[in-house]
XYZ file of C-alpha atoms in Angstrom:
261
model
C 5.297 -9.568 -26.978
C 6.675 -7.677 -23.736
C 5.344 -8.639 -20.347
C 3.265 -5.843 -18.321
C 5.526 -4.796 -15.543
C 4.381 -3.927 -12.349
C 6.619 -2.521 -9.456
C 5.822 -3.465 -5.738
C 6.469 -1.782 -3.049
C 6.381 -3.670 0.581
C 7.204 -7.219 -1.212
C 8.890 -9.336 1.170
C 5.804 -10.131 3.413
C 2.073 -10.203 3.549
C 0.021 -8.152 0.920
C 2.875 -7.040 -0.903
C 4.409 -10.908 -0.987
C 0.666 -12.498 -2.177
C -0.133 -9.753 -4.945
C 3.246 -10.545 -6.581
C 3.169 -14.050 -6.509
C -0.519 -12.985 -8.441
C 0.276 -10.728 -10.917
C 3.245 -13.532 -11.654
C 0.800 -16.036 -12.285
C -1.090 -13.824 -14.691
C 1.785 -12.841 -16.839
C 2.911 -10.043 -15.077
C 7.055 -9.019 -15.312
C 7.725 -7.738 -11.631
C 9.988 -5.488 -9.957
C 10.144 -6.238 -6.365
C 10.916 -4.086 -3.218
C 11.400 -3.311 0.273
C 13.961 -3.098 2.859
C 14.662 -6.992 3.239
C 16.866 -8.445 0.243
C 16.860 -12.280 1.765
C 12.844 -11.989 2.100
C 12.788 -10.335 -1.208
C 14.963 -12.945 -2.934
C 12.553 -15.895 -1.213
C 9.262 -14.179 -3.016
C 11.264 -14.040 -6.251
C 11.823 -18.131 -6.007
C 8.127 -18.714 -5.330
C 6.658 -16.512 -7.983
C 5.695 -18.692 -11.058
C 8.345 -16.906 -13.237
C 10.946 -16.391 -10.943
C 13.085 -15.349 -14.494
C 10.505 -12.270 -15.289
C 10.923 -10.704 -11.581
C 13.703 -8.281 -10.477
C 15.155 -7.022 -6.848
C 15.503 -3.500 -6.216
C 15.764 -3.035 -2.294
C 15.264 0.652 -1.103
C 13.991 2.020 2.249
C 11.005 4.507 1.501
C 12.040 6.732 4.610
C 15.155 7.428 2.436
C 14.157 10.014 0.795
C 17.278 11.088 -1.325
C 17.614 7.222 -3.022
C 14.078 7.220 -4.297
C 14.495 9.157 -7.495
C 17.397 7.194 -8.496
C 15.666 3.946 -7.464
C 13.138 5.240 -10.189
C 15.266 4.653 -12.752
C 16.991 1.769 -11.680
C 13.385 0.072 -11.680
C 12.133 1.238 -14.997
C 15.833 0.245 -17.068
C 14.966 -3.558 -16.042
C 12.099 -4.624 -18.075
C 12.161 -0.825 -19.790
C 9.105 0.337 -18.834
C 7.127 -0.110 -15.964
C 2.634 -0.252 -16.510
C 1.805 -0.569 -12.787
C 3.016 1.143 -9.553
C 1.651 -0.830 -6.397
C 2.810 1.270 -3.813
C 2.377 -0.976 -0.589
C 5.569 -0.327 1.675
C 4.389 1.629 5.060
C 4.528 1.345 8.704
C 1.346 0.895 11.197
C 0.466 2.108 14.752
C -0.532 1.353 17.841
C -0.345 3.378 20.495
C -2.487 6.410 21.656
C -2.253 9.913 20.756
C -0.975 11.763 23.458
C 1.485 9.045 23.888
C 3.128 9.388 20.715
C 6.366 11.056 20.462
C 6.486 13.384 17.691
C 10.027 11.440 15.698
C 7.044 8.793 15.304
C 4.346 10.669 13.924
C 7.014 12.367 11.581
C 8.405 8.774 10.924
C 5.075 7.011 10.118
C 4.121 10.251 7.698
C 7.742 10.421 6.134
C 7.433 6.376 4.868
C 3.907 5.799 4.489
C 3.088 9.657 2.788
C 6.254 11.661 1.491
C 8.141 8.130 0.583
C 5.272 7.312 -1.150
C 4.397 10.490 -3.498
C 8.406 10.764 -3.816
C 8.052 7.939 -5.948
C 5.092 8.787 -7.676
C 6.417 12.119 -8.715
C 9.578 10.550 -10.100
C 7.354 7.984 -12.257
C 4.825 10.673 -13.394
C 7.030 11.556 -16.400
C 7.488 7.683 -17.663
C 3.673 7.462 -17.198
C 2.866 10.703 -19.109
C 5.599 10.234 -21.611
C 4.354 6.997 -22.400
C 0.022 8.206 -22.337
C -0.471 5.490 -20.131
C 0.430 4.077 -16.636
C -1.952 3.230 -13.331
C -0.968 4.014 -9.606
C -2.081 1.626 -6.968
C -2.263 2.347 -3.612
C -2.416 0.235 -0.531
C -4.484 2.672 1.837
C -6.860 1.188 4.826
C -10.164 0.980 6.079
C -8.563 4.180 8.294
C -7.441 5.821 5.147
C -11.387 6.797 5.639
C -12.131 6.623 8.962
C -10.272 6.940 12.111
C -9.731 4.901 15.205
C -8.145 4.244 18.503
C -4.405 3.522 19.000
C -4.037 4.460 15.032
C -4.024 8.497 14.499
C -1.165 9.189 12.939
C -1.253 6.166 10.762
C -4.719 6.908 9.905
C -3.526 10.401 9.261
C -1.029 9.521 6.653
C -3.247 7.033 4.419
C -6.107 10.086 4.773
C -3.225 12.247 2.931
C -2.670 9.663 0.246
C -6.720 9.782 -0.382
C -6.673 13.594 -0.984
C -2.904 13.363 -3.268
C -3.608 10.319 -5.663
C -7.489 12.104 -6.089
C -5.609 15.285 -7.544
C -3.288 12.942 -9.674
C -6.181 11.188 -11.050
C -7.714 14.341 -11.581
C -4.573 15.823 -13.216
C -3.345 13.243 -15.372
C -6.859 11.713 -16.593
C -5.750 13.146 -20.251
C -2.929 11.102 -19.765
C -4.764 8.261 -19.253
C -2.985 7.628 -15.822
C -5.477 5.471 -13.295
C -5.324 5.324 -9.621
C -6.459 2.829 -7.512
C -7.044 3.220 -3.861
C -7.049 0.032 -1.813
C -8.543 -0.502 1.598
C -8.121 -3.384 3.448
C -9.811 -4.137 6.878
C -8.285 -6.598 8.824
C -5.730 -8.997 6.784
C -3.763 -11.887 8.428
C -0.363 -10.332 7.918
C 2.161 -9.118 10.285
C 1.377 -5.453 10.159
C 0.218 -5.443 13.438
C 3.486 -6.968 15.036
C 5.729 -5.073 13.178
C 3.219 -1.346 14.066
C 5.344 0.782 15.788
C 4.168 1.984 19.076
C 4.311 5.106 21.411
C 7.945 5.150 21.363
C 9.257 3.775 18.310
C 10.047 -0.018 18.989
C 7.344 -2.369 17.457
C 4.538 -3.828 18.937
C 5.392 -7.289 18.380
C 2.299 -8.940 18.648
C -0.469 -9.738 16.502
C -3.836 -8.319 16.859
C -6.576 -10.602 17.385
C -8.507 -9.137 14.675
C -5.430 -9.653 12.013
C -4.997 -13.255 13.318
C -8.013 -13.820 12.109
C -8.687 -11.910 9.122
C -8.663 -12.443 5.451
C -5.843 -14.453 4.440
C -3.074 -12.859 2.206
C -3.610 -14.498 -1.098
C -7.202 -13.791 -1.026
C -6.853 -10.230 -0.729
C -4.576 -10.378 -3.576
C -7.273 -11.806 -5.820
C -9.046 -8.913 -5.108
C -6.114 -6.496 -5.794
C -5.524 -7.848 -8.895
C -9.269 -8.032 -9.995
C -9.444 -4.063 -9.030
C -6.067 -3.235 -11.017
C -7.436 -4.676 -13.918
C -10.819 -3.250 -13.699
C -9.291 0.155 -13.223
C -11.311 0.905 -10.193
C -11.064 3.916 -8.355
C -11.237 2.764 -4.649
C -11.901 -0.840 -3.394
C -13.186 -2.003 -0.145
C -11.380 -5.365 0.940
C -12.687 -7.547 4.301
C -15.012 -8.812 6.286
C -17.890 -7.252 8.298
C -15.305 -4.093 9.342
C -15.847 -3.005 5.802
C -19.153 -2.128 6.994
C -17.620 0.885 9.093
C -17.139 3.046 5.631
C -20.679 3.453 5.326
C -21.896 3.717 8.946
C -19.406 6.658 8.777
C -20.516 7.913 5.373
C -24.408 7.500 6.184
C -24.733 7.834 10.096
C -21.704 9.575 11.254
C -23.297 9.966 14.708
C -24.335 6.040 14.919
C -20.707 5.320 13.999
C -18.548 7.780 16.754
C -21.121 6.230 19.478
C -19.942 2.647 18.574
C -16.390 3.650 18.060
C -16.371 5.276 21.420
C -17.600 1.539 22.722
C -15.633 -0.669 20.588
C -12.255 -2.052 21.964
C -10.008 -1.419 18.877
C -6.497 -1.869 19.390
C-alpha cells in the first residue's frame, strides 16, 4: 500500500521542520523544501523514515523554476496528496519606511511563489479527484498590525485566492486549509526582513516565548486530517480574531495602545 505524500514548503526550520518530522511519524512519504539543502538534509535524518522523505531545494521568489519543480516533486513518490505551502518571509519595519523592492519581495515569495505552485499542482489534484492545499497564513492573514503591513498584506491575499480554489475545485474534491499561527517559537522573527531588506536578526519577545514548534505541528496535522477550513493556532493572541470580528472598534483602540513589534 503507497504512503500519502505530502510536499513541504519552508522545511529546514521551525514550522515547516516540526510538521514533517509529524506527518513522518504518522506514515506520511515527504517531499521536503526550501532554499537550504544542508538544513534540509538534517530534517530528512531526524524524520522517523528518513528512507520515505525526498529533497527538492527551490527558492519560491524564483518564479521561472517553480513549474518544473512541480514535476520534479510529484515523479518521486508519483503522486503527491498534500501541499503544505509554508515557505515565506516576515516583516518588521514600518510602513512608510519600507522601500518598495521589499514590499514587492515579501508579496513575490510569500503570494505569487506561492499560487505559482498551486496552479502547477491543480491539474495532478483534479486529474486525480482528489488532493488538499494547506496553507501557512497568520494571525495577520486576518488582521493587521504594526511593523507588519506588507506581510500582513500578502497572507490577506492568500485568504481571498485559496477561498476561490476551494470554491472552484470543491467538485474535485480539492480541500484547503488555512493556518494561522500567533506567536510560535521559531526564527521568523530574526530572519523578518526589515525597512531595507537585511533581516532583523533578533527574536521577538513574543516568539521567544510562544508555542513551541512541535506543538503547533500537532495541531497542523490534526487540522489536515480533519479537513478544516481555517485553524486558529496560539495562545491568548488568538483572541485578537474575534475582538476584530465582533468589536472592530474595541480592537483598533487596543491596537493603537499595544507595543507590537
Amino acid at each position: 500500500m503507497k504512503k500519502p505524500v505530502i510536499w513541504i514548503t519552508g522545511a529546514s526550520s521551525g514550522i515547516g521542520a516540526a510538521t514533517a518530522k509529524k506527518f513522518s511519524k504518522e506514515g506520511y512519504a515527504i517531499v521536503l523544501s526550501s532554499r537550504k539543502e544542508k538544513e534540509l538534509e538534517k530534517v530528512k535524518s531526524e524524520c522517523q523514515y528518513p528512507e520515505d522523505c525526498a529533497i527538492l531545494p527551490l527558492d519560491l521568489a524564483e518564479a521561472d523554476s517553480l513549474p518544473s519543480k512541480t514535476e520534479q516533486a510529484i515523479q518521486f513518490f508519483g503522486h503527491i496528496d498534500v501541499m503544505f505551502h509554508n515557505g515565506g518571509i516576515s516583516q518588521r519595519s514600518l510602513a512608510m519606511e519600507t522601500e518598495i523592492e521589499v514590499d514587492r519581495k515579501i508579496m513575490e515569495v510569500n503570494y505569487f511563489g506561492t499560487i505559482i505552485l498551486t496552479k502547477a499542482l491543480l491539474s495532478h489534484f483534479k486529474e486525480r479527484k482528489s488532493g488538499h492545499f494547506a496553507v501557512t497564513s497568520s494571525l495577520v492573514g486576518i488582521i493587521g498590525s504594526p511593523y507588519r503591513s506588507s506581510y500582513a498584506a500578502s497572507k490577506h491575499a492568500l485568504h481571498g485566492y485559496f477561498d476561490s480554489v476551494r470554491a472552484e475545485h470543491f467538485a474535485d474534491n480539492v480541500a484547503v486549509t488555512m493556518i494561522c499561527p500567533g506567536f510560535i517559537k521559531t526564527n521568523v522573527s530574526v530572519n523578518a526582513v526589515t525597512g531595507d531588506g537585511k533581516p532583523l536578526n533578533q527574536m521577538d519577545d513574543a516568539q521567544a516565548n510562544g508555542m513551541s514548534a512541535e506543538k503547533c505541528a500537532e495541531k497542523i496535522f490534526k487540522g489536515i486530517k480533519g479537513r478544516k477550513e481555517e485553524i486558529y493556532i496560539g495562545g491568548k493572541e488568538v483572541m485578537a480574531i474575534y475582538l476584530k470580528r465582533f468589536v472592530p472598534g474595541i480592537f483598533s483602540k487596543i491596537l493603537q495602545k499595544a507595543k507590537v513589534r
